[in-house]
Structure formats: C-alpha cells, structure tokens
XYZ file of C-alpha atoms in Angstrom:
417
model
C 4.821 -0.263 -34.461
C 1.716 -2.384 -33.580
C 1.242 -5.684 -34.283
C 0.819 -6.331 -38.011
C 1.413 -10.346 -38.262
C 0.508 -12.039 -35.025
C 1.675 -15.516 -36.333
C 5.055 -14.254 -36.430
C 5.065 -12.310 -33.851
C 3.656 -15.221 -31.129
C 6.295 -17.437 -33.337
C 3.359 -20.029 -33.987
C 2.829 -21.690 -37.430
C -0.616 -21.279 -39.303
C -1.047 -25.257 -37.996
C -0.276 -24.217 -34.104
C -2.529 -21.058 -34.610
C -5.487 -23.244 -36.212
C -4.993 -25.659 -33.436
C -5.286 -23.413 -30.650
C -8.323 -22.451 -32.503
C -10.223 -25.464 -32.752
C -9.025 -26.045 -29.266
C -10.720 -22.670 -27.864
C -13.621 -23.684 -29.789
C -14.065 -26.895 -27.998
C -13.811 -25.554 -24.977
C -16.546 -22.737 -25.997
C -18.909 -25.786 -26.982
C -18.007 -27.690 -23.903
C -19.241 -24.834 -21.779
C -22.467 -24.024 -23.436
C -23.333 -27.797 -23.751
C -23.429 -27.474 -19.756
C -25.091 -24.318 -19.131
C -27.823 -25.081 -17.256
C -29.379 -24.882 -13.007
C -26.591 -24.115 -11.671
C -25.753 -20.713 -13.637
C -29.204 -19.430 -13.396
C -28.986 -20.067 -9.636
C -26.456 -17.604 -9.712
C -28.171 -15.109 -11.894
C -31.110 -15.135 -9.826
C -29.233 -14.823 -6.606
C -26.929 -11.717 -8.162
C -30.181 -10.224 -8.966
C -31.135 -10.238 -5.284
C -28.408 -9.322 -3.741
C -28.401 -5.817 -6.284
C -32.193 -4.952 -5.422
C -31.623 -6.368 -1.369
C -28.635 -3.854 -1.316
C -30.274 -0.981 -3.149
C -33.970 -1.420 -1.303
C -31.377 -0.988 1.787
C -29.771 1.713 0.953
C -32.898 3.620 -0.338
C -34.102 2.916 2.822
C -31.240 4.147 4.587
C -31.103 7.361 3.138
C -34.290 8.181 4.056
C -32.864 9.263 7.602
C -29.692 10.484 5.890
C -29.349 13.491 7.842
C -27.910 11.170 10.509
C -24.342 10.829 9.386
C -24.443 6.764 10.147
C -27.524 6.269 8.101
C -26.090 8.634 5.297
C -22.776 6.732 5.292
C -24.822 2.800 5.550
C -26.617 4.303 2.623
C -24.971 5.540 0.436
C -22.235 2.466 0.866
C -25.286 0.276 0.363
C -26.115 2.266 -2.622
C -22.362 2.160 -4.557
C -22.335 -1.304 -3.954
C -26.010 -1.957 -5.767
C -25.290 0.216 -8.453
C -21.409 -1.064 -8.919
C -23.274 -4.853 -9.157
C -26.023 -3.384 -11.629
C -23.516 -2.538 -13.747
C -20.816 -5.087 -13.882
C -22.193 -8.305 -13.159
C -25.694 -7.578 -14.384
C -25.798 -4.824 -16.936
C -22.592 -5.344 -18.662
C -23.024 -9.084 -19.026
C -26.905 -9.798 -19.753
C -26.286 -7.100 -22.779
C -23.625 -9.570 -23.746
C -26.274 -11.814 -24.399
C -24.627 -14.406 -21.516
C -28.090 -15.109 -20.115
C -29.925 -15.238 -23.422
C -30.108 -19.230 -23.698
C -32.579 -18.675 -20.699
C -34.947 -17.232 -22.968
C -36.219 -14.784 -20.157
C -36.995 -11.403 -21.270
C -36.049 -9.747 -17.858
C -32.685 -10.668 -18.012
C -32.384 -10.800 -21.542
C -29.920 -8.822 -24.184
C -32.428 -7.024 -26.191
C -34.758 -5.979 -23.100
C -31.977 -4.360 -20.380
C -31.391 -1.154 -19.993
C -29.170 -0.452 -16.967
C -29.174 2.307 -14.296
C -26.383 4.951 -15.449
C -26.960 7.446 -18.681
C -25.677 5.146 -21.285
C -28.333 4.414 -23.734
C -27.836 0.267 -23.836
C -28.382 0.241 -27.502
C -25.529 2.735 -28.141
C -23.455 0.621 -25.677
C -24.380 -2.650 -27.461
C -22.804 -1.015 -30.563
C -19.840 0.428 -29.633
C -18.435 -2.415 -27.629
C -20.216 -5.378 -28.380
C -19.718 -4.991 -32.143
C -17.203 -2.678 -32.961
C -14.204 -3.359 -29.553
C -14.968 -7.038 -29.148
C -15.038 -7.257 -33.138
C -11.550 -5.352 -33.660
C -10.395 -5.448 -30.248
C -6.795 -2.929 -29.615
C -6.928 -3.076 -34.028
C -5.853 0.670 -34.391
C -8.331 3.054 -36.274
C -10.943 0.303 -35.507
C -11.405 0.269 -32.050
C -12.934 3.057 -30.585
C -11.786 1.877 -26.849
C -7.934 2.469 -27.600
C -7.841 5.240 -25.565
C -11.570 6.326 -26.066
C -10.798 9.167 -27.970
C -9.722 10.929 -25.071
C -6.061 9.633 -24.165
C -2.947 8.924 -25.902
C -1.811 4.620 -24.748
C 0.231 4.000 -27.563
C 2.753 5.195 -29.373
C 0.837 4.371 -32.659
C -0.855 7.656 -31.826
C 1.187 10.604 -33.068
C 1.846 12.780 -30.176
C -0.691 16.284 -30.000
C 0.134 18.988 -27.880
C -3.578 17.786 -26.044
C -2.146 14.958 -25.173
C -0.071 16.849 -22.762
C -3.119 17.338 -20.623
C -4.253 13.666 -20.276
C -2.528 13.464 -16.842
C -6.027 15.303 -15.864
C -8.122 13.896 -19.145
C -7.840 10.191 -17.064
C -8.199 11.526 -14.155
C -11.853 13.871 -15.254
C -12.402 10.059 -17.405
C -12.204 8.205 -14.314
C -14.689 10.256 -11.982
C -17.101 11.187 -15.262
C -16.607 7.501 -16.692
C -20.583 6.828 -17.215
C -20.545 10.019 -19.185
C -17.850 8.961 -21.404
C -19.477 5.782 -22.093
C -22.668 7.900 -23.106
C -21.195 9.734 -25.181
C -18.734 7.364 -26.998
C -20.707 6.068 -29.798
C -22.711 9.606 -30.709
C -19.482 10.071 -32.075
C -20.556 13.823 -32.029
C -16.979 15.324 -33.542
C -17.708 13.631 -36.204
C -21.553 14.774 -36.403
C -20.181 18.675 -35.851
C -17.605 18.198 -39.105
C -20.446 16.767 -41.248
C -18.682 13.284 -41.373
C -21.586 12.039 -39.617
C -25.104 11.478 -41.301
C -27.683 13.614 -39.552
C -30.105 11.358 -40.367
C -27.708 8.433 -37.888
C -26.988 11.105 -35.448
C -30.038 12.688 -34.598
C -32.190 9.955 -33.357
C -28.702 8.938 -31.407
C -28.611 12.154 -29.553
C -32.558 11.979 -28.702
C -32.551 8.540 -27.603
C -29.113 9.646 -24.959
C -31.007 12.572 -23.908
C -34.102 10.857 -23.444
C -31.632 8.402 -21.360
C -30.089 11.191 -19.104
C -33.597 13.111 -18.376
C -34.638 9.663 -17.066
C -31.528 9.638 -14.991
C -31.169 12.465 -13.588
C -34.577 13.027 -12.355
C -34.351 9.595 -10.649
C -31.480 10.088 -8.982
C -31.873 13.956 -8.102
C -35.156 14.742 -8.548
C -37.489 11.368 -7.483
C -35.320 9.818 -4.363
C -34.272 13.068 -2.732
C -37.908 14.358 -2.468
C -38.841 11.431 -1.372
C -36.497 11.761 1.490
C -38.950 13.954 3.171
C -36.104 16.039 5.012
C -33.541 14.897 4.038
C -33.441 15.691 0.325
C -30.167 17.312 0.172
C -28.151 14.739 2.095
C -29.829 12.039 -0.446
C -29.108 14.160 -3.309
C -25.444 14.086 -2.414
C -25.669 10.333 -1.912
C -26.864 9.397 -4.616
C -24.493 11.677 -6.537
C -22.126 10.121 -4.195
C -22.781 6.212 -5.171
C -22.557 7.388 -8.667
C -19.016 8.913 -8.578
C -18.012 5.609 -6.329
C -19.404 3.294 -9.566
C -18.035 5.136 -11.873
C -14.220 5.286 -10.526
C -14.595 1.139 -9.936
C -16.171 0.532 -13.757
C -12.830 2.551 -15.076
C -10.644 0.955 -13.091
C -11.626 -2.763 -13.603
C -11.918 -1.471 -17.594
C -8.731 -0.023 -17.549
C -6.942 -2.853 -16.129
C -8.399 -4.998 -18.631
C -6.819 -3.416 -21.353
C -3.675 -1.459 -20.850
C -1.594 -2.506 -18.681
C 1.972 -3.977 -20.436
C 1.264 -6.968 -22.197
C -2.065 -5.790 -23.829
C -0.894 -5.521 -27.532
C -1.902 -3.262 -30.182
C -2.769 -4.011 -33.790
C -2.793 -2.952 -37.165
C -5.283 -2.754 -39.794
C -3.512 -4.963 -42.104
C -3.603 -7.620 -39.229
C -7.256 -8.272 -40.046
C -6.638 -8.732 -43.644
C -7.767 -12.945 -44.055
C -7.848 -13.348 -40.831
C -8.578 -17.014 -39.226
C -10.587 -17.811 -36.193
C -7.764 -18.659 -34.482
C -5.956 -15.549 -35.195
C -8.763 -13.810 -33.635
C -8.818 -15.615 -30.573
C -5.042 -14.461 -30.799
C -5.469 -10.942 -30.639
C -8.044 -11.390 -27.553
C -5.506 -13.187 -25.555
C -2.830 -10.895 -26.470
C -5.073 -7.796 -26.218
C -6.296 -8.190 -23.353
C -4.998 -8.247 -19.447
C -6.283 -9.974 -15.892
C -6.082 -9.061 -12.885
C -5.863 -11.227 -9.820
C -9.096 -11.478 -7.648
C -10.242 -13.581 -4.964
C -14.393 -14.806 -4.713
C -15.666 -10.964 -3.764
C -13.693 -8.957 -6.125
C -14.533 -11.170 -9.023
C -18.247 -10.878 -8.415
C -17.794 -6.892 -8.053
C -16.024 -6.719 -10.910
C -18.549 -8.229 -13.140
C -15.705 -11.451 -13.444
C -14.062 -9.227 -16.266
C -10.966 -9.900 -13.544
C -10.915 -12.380 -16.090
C -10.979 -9.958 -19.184
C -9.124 -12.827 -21.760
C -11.244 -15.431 -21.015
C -14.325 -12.427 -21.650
C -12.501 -11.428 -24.536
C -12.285 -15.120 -26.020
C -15.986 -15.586 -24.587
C -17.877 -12.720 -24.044
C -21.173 -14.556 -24.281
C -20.789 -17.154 -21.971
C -22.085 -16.703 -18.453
C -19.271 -14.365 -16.230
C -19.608 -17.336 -13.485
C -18.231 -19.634 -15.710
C -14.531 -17.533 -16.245
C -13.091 -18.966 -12.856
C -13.222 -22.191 -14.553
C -12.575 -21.116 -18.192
C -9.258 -19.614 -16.614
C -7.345 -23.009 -15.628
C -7.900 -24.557 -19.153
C -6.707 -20.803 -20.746
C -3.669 -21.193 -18.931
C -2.679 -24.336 -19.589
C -3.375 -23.845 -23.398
C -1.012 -20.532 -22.822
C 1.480 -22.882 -21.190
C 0.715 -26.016 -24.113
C 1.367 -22.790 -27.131
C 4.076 -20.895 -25.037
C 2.286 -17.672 -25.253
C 1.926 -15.348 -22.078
C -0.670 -15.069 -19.543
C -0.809 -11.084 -18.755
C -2.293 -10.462 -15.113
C -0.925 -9.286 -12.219
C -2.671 -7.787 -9.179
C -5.214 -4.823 -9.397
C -2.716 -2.514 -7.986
C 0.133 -3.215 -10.198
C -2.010 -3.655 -13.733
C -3.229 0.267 -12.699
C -0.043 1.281 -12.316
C 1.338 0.176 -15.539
C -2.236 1.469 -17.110
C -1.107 5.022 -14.617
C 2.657 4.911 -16.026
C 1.443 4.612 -19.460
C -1.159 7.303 -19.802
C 1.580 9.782 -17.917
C 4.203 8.379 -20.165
C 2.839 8.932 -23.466
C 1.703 12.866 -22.807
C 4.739 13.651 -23.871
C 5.839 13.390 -27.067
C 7.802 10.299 -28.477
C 11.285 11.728 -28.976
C 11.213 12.474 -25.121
C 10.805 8.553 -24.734
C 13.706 5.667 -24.309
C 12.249 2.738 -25.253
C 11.582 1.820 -29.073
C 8.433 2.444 -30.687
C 8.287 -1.704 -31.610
C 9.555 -2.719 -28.086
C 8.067 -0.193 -25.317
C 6.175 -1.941 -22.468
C 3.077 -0.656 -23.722
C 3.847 -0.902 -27.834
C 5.223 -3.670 -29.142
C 5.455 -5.297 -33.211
C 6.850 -8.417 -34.398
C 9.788 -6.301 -35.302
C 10.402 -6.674 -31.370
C 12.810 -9.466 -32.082
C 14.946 -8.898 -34.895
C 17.660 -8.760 -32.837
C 17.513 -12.537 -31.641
C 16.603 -13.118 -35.285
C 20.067 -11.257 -36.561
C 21.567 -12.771 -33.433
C 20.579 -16.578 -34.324
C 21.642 -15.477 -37.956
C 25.276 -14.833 -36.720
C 25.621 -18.087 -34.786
C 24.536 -19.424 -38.323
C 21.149 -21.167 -37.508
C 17.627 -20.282 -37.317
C 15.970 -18.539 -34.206
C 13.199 -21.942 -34.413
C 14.370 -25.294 -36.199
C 11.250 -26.127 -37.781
C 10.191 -29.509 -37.029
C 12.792 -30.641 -34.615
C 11.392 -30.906 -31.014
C 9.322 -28.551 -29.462
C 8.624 -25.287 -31.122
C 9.402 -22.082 -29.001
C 6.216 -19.550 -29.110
C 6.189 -15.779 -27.631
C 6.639 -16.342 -24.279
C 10.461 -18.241 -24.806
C 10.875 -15.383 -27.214
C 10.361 -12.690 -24.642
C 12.611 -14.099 -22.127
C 15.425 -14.666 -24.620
C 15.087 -11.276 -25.338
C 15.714 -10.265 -21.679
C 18.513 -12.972 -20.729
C 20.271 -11.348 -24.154
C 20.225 -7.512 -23.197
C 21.017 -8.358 -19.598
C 23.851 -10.257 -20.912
C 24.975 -7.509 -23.202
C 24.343 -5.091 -20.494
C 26.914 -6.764 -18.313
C 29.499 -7.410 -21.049
C-alpha cells in the first residue's frame, strides 16, 4: 500500500536518483558556503519584531478591561507567540542559526514559550520524523498517534471519532506536541523503561508548571484589575497559536501528494533516495512575504524537509532551484494554496474514519495512499501494445510526474469509451 521502492515508483534509475542527489547536495553546500550578514540581519530583526509585539501586547492588556485594549492585546500577543514559535523556536532548535555560534539563539540553549519540553521536541521530530519522515511504524508524526491518514492504518472503531480527535488536536495542538514523545501508552503497558520515562515526565511537568503560572498566574496579577480579562487573553493568544502551528503542520504533510512509506523502503537506502522521500513526503503551500514569515517559511515544507538546517530565510530561494530540479527529474511539485492543501488534509482525516471497505478508491492509488503498484495498469497496458512503459536509453526518460498524467489521460479515455 505505501511506498516500498521509490526508484520504481518515481520511474528514475539508481544513476538519475544518485544524480539528483549529488545535485541537492551541491545546492546544500552552495547555501551554507554563503551564509553570512545578511541572514543574521534577519534573525536579529525577527527577534525584535517577537519581543516589540509581545512587550506591546503585555502592555496592552494591562488596561484589558477596555474591550479595544483587550482586543490590540491579545492580537498583539497571538502574533508574538505564533512568531516565537515558528520562525524562532521551531527553527533555531533545528540548529539553522548554529554556524553563528551564539548561545541565545542557539540549538542546545532554546527553550520556547508553549509546554513542550524542547529537548523532548528535539527528539521526536528532529531525529526520529525528519530521520524516517511518512516511513510507517517509524514516524511518530503519521497521524500523531491520534488520527487515522492512511489507509496503511487498519481501520479501529476509534477512528470513527477523529472527525472531533482533529478538531480537540487542532485547538490543544501545544499539548499534543508535549506529550508526543513521553510516549506514555507505552510507559502504562510496561513497554517503556521507567528509568527513560520518569525523568521525561518530570522534566514536561516541570515545563507546564513554568507555563502555566506565567501565563495565568504572573501576567494576570500583574494586570492590577484586570486579571481576569488578561487571563482570558492570554489563554486566548494561546488557542490562536496553537490552531495556526496545526494548520501550517498539517498542510505540510497530508494533503494528496504527501506519500507514505514502508519499512522495507529504508532497507540500503542512498542519500539520494532520502532526499526522495522528503520531496515526495512532504507538501507546500503557496504564501506571499507575510505568510511565509508567520509560518516559520515551512510554506516551504520540501525544501525544510531536504534542508532543515539551513536558515528558513533562505527557502524562498532554495524553492526556484527545487523546482526546476522537479521539472529537470520529472517528479511533482505538491503545493497548492493554504485553503485547498487543508481541505485535502480535512477530506482525508473525515475520509479515513470509516473503515476501508466503505472507500472507492484503491488502497495503492487513493489520493492520500499511493504504492508503486499505482501503475501496473500502464505497465500491463504498454505490455499489450508490445513495448516497454520507458525505452531505456532512447531519449528522454519519463519520471513520476509523466507517469501520473498518463495514468489520468488513460482512465479518462476508458471512462469515455
């Protein structure tokens, strides 16, 4: 059902695969060879803008039982906390800033403003989703434990309620995050070492004490008279962070296009394999300037997948040269805007509560699952006509994205015959 050989499924040979490789790595080297003024310009001025923002919106709220100054402030406040943790947080854990050698804005010294412990964080997605990114069983992301988005997943009668799962995901999303790599099912049926878990649990609740009494303890009594009103705010600013961090996640990664893998598709695999299953794992969406910047860049969540430790400002840029590789290797470029990747991610997670024999669409050819097994029907189709789907070595050699629109001009055909 998922992807098990992704050279035969993009319909590239082990030399185009190893020379989209070396070509991804130039372009890494390329990059970092020019880091330099410029990108720590932008750093710095991110940096203010988040503290300008928040110091205004603190400030704000301290009058907040005016309904103007409540609503400046606690707009203010989403907006500081929504930058903290996309464009700041996320990334300088990445280690994109680390070549600055600045321990304020450095990966092993941030810890960002929402009740994720960043050293949990740091594991869980650093390591184990950008390692084996949509691999199934590996990556703890595919659905977060929580939701059924592919059919991979044998159907559970709990995964009828994921209709309301997302939606309790997407206002709770810090929380989920927390609580992702305690891996505390596993803990509770002994699968998990006590001796791991335990400090885990103390450093997260160490983590959310600290929270907690910041944001509804500290900054509503100081609000002399307004504590309530700030209370609300703050919880307010929260909620509005944590609805745009699962939505720029979630359009990231499962919207159609964003492929699934198998286990077996790690066995010996290359470099360029691996920058493979980034590009094919991973979705855009299309953002001008603003959006970008309040989305931490990860608008541009291929070129993060293929470099999540270069700096975010740098993806604009890394974009036009990912394209035109995608155009040189005939493999697709999945974005689309913000509204339609959501609604694909929305269509999917709706789609797949119920179980699979209450779906159309194949289990190796659904928008949302797909295998190399996709296209055996061109394959037993180019068999009948008595050639080969690809003449090796004469002309230009067809890759996924010629593939997939065969496909479709040969059911449309078939539909109208």
């Amino acid at each position: 059902m998922a992807i098990t050989d992704i050279n035969e499924y993009t319909h590239l040979t082990e030399s185009d695969v190893e020379a989209l490789g070396a070509e991804l790595d130039a372009l890494r080297r390329e990059i970092e060879s020019d880091r330099g003024v410029r990108d720590a310009r932008y750093l710095r001025r991110a940096i203010m803008a988040q503290r300008v923002l928040e110091v205004g919106g603190r400030i704000a709220l301290l009058g907040s039982r005016n309904r103007l100054l409540w609503l400046t402030g606690t707009s203010l406040l989403s907006a500081a906390k929504i930058i903290e943790n996309m464009e700041l947080g996320h990334n300088v854990m990445h280690g994109q800033w680390d070549w600055m050698n600045d321990p304020e804005v450095h990966s092993t010294s941030w810890e960002w403003d929402m009740v994720c412990y960043s050293a949990h964080w740091k594991h869980s997605h650093n390591y184990i989703h950008h390692k084996y990114t949509n691999v199934l069983n590996k990556d703890h992301d595919i659905g977060y434990g929580l939701l059924r988005v592919t059919r991979d997943e044998p159907w559970q009668w709990k995964h009828s309620a994921q209709p309301l799962a997302n939606l309790f995901l997407a206002a709770t999303f810090e929380w989920g995050i927390g609580l992702h790599d305690l891996e505390l099912k596993e803990f509770f049926k002994g699968e998990k070492p006590k001796e791991i878990a335990v400090p885990q649990i103390k450093d997260f609740s160490k983590k959310v004490a600290r929270q907690l009494a910041k944001d509804y303890v500290i900054f509503p009594l100081l609000s002399v008279g307004s504590a309530r009103s700030t209370l609300v705010a703050n919880l307010t600013a929260n909620f509005v962070r944590n609805i745009w961090a699962y939505l720029v996640i979630f359009c990231g990664h499962f919207p159609d296009g964003a492929e699934k893998f198998t286990e077996e598709s790690l066995v010996d695999e290359t470099s360029g394999q691996w920058y493979l299953r980034q590009m094919l794992g991973s979705a855009n969406f299309d953002a001008g300037p603003a959006m970008a910047f309040m989305s931490g860049n990860l608008c541009y969540q291929i070129e993060h997948h293929l470099f999540p430790d270069l700096p975010s400002n740098r993806y604009a840029e890394v974009a036009v040269r990912v394209r035109q590789l995608c155009e040189k290797y005939d493999l697709p470029y999945t974005t689309g805007s913000l509204g339609r990747q959501y609604w694909q991610t929305f269509r999917t997670i709706n789609k797949l509560s119920l179980p699979n024999s209450m779906l159309i669409a194949s289990a190796d050819d659904a928008p949302e699952t797909a295998s190399e097994k996709k296209f055996a029907e061109l394959r037993a189709a180019a068999a009948e006509r008595g050639k080969r789907l690809v003449a090796a070595g004469e002309g230009k050699r067809d890759g996924l994205k010629t593939a997939i629109a065969e496909l479709k001009a040969r059911r449309k055909v078939l539909r109208a015959s």
